[in-house]
PDB file of C-alpha atoms in Angstrom:
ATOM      1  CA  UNK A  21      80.340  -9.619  35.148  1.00 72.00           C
ATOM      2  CA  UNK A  22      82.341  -6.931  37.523  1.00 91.00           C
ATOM      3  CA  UNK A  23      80.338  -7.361  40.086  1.00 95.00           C
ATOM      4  CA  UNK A  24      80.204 -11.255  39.913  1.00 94.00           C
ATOM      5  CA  UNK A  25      83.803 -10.997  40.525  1.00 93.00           C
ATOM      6  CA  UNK A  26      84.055  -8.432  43.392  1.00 95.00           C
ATOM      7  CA  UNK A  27      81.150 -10.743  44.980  1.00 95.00           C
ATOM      8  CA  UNK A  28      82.814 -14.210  44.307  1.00 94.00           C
ATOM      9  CA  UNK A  29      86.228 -12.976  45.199  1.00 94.00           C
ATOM     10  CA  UNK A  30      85.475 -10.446  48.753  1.00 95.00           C
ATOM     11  CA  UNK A  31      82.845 -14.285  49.806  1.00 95.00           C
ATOM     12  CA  UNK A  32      85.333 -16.742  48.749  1.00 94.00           C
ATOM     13  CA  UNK A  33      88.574 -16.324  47.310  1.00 93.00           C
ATOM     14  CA  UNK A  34      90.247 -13.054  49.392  1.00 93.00           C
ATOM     15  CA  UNK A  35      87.937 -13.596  52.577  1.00 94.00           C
ATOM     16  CA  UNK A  36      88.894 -10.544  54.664  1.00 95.00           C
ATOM     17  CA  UNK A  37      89.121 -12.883  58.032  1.00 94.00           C
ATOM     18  CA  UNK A  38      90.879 -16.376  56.820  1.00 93.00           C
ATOM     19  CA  UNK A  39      92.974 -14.600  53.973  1.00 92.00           C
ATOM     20  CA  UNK A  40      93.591 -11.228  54.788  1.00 92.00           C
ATOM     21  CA  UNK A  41      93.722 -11.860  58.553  1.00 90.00           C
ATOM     22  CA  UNK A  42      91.015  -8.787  59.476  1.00 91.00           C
ATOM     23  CA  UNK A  43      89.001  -9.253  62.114  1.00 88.00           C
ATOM     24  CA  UNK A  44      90.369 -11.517  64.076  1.00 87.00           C
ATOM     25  CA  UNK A  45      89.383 -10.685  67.327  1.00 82.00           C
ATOM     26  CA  UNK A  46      85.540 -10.736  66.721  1.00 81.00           C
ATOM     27  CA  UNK A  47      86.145 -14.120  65.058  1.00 86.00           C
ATOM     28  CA  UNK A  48      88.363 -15.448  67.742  1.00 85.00           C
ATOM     29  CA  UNK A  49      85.919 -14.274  70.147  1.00 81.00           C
ATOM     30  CA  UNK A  50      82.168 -14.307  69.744  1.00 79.00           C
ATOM     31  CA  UNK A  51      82.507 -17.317  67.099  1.00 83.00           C
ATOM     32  CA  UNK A  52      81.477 -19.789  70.414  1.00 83.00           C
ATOM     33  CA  UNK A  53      77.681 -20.200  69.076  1.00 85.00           C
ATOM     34  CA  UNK A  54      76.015 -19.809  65.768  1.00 90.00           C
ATOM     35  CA  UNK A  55      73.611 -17.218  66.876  1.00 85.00           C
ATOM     36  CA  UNK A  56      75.960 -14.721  68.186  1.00 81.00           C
ATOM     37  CA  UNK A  57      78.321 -15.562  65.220  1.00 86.00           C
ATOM     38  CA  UNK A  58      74.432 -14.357  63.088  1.00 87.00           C
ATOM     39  CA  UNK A  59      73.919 -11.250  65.054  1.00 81.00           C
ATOM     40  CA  UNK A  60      77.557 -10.149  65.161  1.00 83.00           C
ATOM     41  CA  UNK A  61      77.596 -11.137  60.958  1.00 87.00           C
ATOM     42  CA  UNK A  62      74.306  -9.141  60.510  1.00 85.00           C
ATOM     43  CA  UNK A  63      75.806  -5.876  62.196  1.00 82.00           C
ATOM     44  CA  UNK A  64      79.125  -6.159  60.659  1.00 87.00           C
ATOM     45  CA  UNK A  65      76.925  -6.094  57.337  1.00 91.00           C
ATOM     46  CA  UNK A  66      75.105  -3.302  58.440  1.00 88.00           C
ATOM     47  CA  UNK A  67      77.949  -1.171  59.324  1.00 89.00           C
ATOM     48  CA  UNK A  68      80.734  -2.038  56.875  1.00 94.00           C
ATOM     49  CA  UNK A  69      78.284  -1.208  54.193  1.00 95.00           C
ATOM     50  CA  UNK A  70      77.020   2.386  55.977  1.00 94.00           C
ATOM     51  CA  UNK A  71      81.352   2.804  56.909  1.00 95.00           C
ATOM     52  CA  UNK A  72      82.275   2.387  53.217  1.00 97.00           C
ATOM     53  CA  UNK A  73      80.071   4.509  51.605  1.00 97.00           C
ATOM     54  CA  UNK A  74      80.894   7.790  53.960  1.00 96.00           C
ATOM     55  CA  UNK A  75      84.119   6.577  54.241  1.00 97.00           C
ATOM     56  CA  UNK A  76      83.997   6.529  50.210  1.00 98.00           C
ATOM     57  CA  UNK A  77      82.154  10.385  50.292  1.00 97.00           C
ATOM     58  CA  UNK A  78      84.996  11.246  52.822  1.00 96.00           C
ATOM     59  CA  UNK A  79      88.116  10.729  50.796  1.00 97.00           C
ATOM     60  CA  UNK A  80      86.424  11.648  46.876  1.00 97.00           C
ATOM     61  CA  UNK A  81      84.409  14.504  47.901  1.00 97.00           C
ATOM     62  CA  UNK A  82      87.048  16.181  51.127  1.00 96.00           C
ATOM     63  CA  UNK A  83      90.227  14.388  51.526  1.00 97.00           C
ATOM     64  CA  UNK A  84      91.369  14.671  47.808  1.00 97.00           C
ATOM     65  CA  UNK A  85      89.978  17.710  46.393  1.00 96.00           C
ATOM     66  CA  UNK A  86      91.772  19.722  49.613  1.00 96.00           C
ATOM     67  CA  UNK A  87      94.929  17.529  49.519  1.00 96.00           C
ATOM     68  CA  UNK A  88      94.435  15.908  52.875  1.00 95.00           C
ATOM     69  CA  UNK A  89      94.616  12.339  51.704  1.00 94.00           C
ATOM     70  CA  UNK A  90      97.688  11.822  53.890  1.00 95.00           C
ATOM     71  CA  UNK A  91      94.726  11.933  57.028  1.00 96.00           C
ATOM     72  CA  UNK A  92      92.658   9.121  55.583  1.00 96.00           C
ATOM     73  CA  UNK A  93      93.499   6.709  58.417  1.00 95.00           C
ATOM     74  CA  UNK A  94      92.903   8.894  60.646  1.00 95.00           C
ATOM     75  CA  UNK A  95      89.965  10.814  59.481  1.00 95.00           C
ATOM     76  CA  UNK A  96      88.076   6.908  58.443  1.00 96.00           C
ATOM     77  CA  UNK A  97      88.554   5.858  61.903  1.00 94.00           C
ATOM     78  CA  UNK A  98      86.858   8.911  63.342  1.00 93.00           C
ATOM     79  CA  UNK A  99      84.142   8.776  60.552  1.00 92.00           C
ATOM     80  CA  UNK A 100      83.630   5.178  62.113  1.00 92.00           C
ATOM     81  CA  UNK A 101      83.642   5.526  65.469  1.00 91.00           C
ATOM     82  CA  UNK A 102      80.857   8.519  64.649  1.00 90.00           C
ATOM     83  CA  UNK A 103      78.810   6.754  62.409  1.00 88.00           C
ATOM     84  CA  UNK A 104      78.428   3.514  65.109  1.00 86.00           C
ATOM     85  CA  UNK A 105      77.824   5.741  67.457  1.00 87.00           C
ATOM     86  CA  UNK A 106      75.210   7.728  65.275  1.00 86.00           C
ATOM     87  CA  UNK A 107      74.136   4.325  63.795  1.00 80.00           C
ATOM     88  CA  UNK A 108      73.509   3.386  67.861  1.00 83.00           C
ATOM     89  CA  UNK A 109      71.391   6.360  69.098  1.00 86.00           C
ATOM     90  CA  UNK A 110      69.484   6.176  65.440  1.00 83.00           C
ATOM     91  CA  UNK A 111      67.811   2.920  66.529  1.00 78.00           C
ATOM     92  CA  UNK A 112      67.988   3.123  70.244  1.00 84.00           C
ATOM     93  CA  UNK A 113      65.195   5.678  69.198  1.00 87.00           C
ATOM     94  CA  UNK A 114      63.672   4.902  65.987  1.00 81.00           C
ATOM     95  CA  UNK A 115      63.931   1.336  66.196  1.00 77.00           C
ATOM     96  CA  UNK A 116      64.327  -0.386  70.014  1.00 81.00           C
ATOM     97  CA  UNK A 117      63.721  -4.241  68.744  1.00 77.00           C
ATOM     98  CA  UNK A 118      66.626  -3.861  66.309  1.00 72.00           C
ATOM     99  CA  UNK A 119      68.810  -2.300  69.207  1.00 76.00           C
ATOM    100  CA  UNK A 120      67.913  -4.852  71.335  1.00 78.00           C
ATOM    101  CA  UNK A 121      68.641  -7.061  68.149  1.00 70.00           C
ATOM    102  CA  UNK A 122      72.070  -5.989  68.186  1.00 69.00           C
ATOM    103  CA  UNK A 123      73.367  -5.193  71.515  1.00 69.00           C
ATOM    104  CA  UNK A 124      77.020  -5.296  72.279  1.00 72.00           C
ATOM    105  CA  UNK A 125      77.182  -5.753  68.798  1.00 72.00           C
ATOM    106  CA  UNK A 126      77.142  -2.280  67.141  1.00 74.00           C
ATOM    107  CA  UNK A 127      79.954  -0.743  70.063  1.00 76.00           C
ATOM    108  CA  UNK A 128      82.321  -3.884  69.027  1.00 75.00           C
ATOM    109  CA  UNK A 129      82.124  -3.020  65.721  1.00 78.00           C
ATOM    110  CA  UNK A 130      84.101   0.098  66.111  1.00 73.00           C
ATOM    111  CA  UNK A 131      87.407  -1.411  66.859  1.00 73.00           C
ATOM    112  CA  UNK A 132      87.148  -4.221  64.462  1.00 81.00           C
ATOM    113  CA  UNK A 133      89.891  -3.666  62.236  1.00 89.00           C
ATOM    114  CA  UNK A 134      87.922  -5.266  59.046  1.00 92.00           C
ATOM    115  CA  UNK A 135      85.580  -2.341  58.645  1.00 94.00           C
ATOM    116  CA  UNK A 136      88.417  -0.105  58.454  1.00 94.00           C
ATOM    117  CA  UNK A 137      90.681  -2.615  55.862  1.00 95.00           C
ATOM    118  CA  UNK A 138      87.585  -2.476  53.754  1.00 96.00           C
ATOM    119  CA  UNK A 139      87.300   0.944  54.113  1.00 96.00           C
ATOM    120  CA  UNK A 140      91.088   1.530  52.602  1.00 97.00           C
ATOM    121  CA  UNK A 141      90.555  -1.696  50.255  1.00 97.00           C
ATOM    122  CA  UNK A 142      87.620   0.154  48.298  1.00 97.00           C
ATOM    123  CA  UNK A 143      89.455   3.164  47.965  1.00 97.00           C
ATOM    124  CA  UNK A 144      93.206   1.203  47.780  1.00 97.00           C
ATOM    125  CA  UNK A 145      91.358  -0.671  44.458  1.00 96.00           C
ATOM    126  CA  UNK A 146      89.869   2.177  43.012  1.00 96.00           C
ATOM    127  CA  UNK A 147      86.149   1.239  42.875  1.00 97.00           C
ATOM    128  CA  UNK A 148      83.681   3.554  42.365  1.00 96.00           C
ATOM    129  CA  UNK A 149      80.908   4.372  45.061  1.00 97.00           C
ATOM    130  CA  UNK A 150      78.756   1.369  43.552  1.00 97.00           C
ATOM    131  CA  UNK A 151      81.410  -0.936  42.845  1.00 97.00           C
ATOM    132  CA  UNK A 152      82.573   0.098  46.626  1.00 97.00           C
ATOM    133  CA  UNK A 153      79.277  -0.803  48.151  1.00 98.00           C
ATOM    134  CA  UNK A 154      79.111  -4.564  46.877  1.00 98.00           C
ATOM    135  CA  UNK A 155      82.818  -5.282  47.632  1.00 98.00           C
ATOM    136  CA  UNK A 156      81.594  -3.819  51.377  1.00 97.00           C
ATOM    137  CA  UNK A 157      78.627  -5.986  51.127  1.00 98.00           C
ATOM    138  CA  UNK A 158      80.138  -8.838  49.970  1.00 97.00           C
ATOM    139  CA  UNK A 159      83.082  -8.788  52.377  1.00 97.00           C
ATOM    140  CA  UNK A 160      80.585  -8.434  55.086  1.00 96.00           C
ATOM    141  CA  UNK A 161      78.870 -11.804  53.792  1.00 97.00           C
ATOM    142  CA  UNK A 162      82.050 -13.707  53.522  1.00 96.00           C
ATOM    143  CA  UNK A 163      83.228 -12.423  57.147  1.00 96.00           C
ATOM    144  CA  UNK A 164      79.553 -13.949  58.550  1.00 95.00           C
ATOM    145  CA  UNK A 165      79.812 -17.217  56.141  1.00 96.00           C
ATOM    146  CA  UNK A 166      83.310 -17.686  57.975  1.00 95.00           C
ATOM    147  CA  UNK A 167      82.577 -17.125  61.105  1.00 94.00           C
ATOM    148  CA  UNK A 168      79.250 -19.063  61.405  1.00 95.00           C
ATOM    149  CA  UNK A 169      81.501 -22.003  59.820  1.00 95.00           C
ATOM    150  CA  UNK A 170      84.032 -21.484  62.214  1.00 95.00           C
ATOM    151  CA  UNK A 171      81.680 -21.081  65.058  1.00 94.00           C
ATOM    152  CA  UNK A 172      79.319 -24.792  64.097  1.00 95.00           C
ATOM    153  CA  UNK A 173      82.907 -26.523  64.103  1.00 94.00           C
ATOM    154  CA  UNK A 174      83.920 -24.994  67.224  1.00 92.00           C
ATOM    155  CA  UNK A 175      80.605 -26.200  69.165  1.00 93.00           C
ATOM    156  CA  UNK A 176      80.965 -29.290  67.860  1.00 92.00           C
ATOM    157  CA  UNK A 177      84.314 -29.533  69.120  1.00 90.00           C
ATOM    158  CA  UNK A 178      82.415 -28.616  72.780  1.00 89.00           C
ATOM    159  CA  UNK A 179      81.076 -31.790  72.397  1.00 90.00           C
ATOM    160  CA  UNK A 180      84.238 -33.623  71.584  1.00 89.00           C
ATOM    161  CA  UNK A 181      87.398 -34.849  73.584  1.00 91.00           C
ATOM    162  CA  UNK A 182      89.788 -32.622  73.008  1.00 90.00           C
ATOM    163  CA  UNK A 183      93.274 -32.956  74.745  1.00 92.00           C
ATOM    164  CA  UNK A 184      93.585 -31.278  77.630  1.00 91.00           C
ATOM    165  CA  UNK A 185      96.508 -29.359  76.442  1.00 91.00           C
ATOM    166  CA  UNK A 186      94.467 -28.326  73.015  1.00 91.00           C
ATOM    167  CA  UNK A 187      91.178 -27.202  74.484  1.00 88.00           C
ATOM    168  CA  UNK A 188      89.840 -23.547  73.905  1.00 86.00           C
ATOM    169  CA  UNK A 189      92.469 -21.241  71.915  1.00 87.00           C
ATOM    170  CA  UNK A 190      94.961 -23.720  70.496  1.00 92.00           C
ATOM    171  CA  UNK A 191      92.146 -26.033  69.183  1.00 92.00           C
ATOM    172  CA  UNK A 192      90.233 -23.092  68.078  1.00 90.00           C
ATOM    173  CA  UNK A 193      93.596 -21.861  66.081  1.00 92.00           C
ATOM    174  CA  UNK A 194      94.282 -25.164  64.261  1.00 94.00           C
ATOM    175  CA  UNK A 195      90.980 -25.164  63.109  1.00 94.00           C
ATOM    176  CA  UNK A 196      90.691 -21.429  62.244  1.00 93.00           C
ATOM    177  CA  UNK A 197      94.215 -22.841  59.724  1.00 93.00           C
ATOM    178  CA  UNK A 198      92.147 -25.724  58.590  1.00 95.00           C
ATOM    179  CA  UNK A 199      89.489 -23.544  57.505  1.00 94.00           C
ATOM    180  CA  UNK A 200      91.472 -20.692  55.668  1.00 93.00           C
ATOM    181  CA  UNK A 201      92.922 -24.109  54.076  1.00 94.00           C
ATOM    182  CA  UNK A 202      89.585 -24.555  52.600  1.00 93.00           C
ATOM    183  CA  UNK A 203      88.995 -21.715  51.391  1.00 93.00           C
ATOM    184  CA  UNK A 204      92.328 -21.135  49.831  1.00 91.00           C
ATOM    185  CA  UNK A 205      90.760 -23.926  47.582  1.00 89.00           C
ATOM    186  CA  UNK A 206      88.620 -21.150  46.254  1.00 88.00           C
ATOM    187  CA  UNK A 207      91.879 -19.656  44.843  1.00 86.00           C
ATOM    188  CA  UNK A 208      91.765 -19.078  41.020  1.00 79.00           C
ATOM    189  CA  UNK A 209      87.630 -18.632  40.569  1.00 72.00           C
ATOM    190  CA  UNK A 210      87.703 -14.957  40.373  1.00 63.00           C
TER     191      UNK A 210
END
């Protein structure tokens, strides 16, 4: 039943992008067609999941035990940065379709802020590596389930007559609020 809750509420109810305001940039800017909105989703998954779990090794098994938990910020974004870049050469070699898969991708993914707010969240709320995992996992899935949304209304709204005044960032604001309207309506399930 735990885990139905971290799921529910990281998807839903405390979506990192339209409720916690993380990762705005990537949403802001590659949520102009569904399948960059799927490939950027599916690497966010891949790496918040990978990020939280050394991030998670980091602080139990170094930071605490030698009373250096003052460095985490520091120390996760560096473990971050490392493991994308690790993640990046990985597959360049082992698996070129999936690089190719990903592309710009993986090297945005080290300066969206989300993967590091999960990283602190999971440590911030006390959950233990496995607990840590699925709230990574599951934030990663609501983050892609908003910004696929987000990115269907917003090339639909291509095809609409839009104000001149409106078009392109203040349209795509009102309707980023609209949405993080809807979701608040998920407020109370978990």
């Amino acid at each position: 039943m735990e885990y139905f809750v971290i799921i529910v509420s990281a998807i839903f109810v405390s979506n990192i992008v339209l409720m916690q305001f993380l990762g705005i940039c990537p949403f802001l800017g590659v949520s102009k067609s569904i399948n960059t909105s799927i490939g950027m989703g599916a690497a966010v998954l891949f790496v918040m999941t990978l990020a939280t779990i050394a991030t998670w090794l980091f602080q139990y098994y170094i930071l605490n035990p030698f009373g250096l938990a003052f460095m985490q910020t520091i120390v996760f974004i560096l473990v971050i940065a490392a493991l994308v870049q690790m993640v990046e050469i990985i597959l360049k070699k082992v698996s070129p379709s999936l690089y190719q898969a990903l592309g710009v991708y993986l090297p945005l993914i080290t300066t969206n802020c989300a993967v590091l707010g999960v990283a602190i969240l999971t440590i911030q709320k006390d959950y233990n590596l496995m607990e840590g995992t699925v709230f990574a996992m599951s934030t990663a899935i609501g983050f892609t389930l908003a910004l696929v949304i987000f990115a269907g209304i917003r090339e639909h709204l291509e095809l609409m007559e839009v104000p001149k005044g409106m078009r392109g960032i203040p349209i795509a604001l009102i309707t980023a609020g609209i949405l993080a309207l809807a979701f608040m309506g998920f407020t109370g399930m978990a």
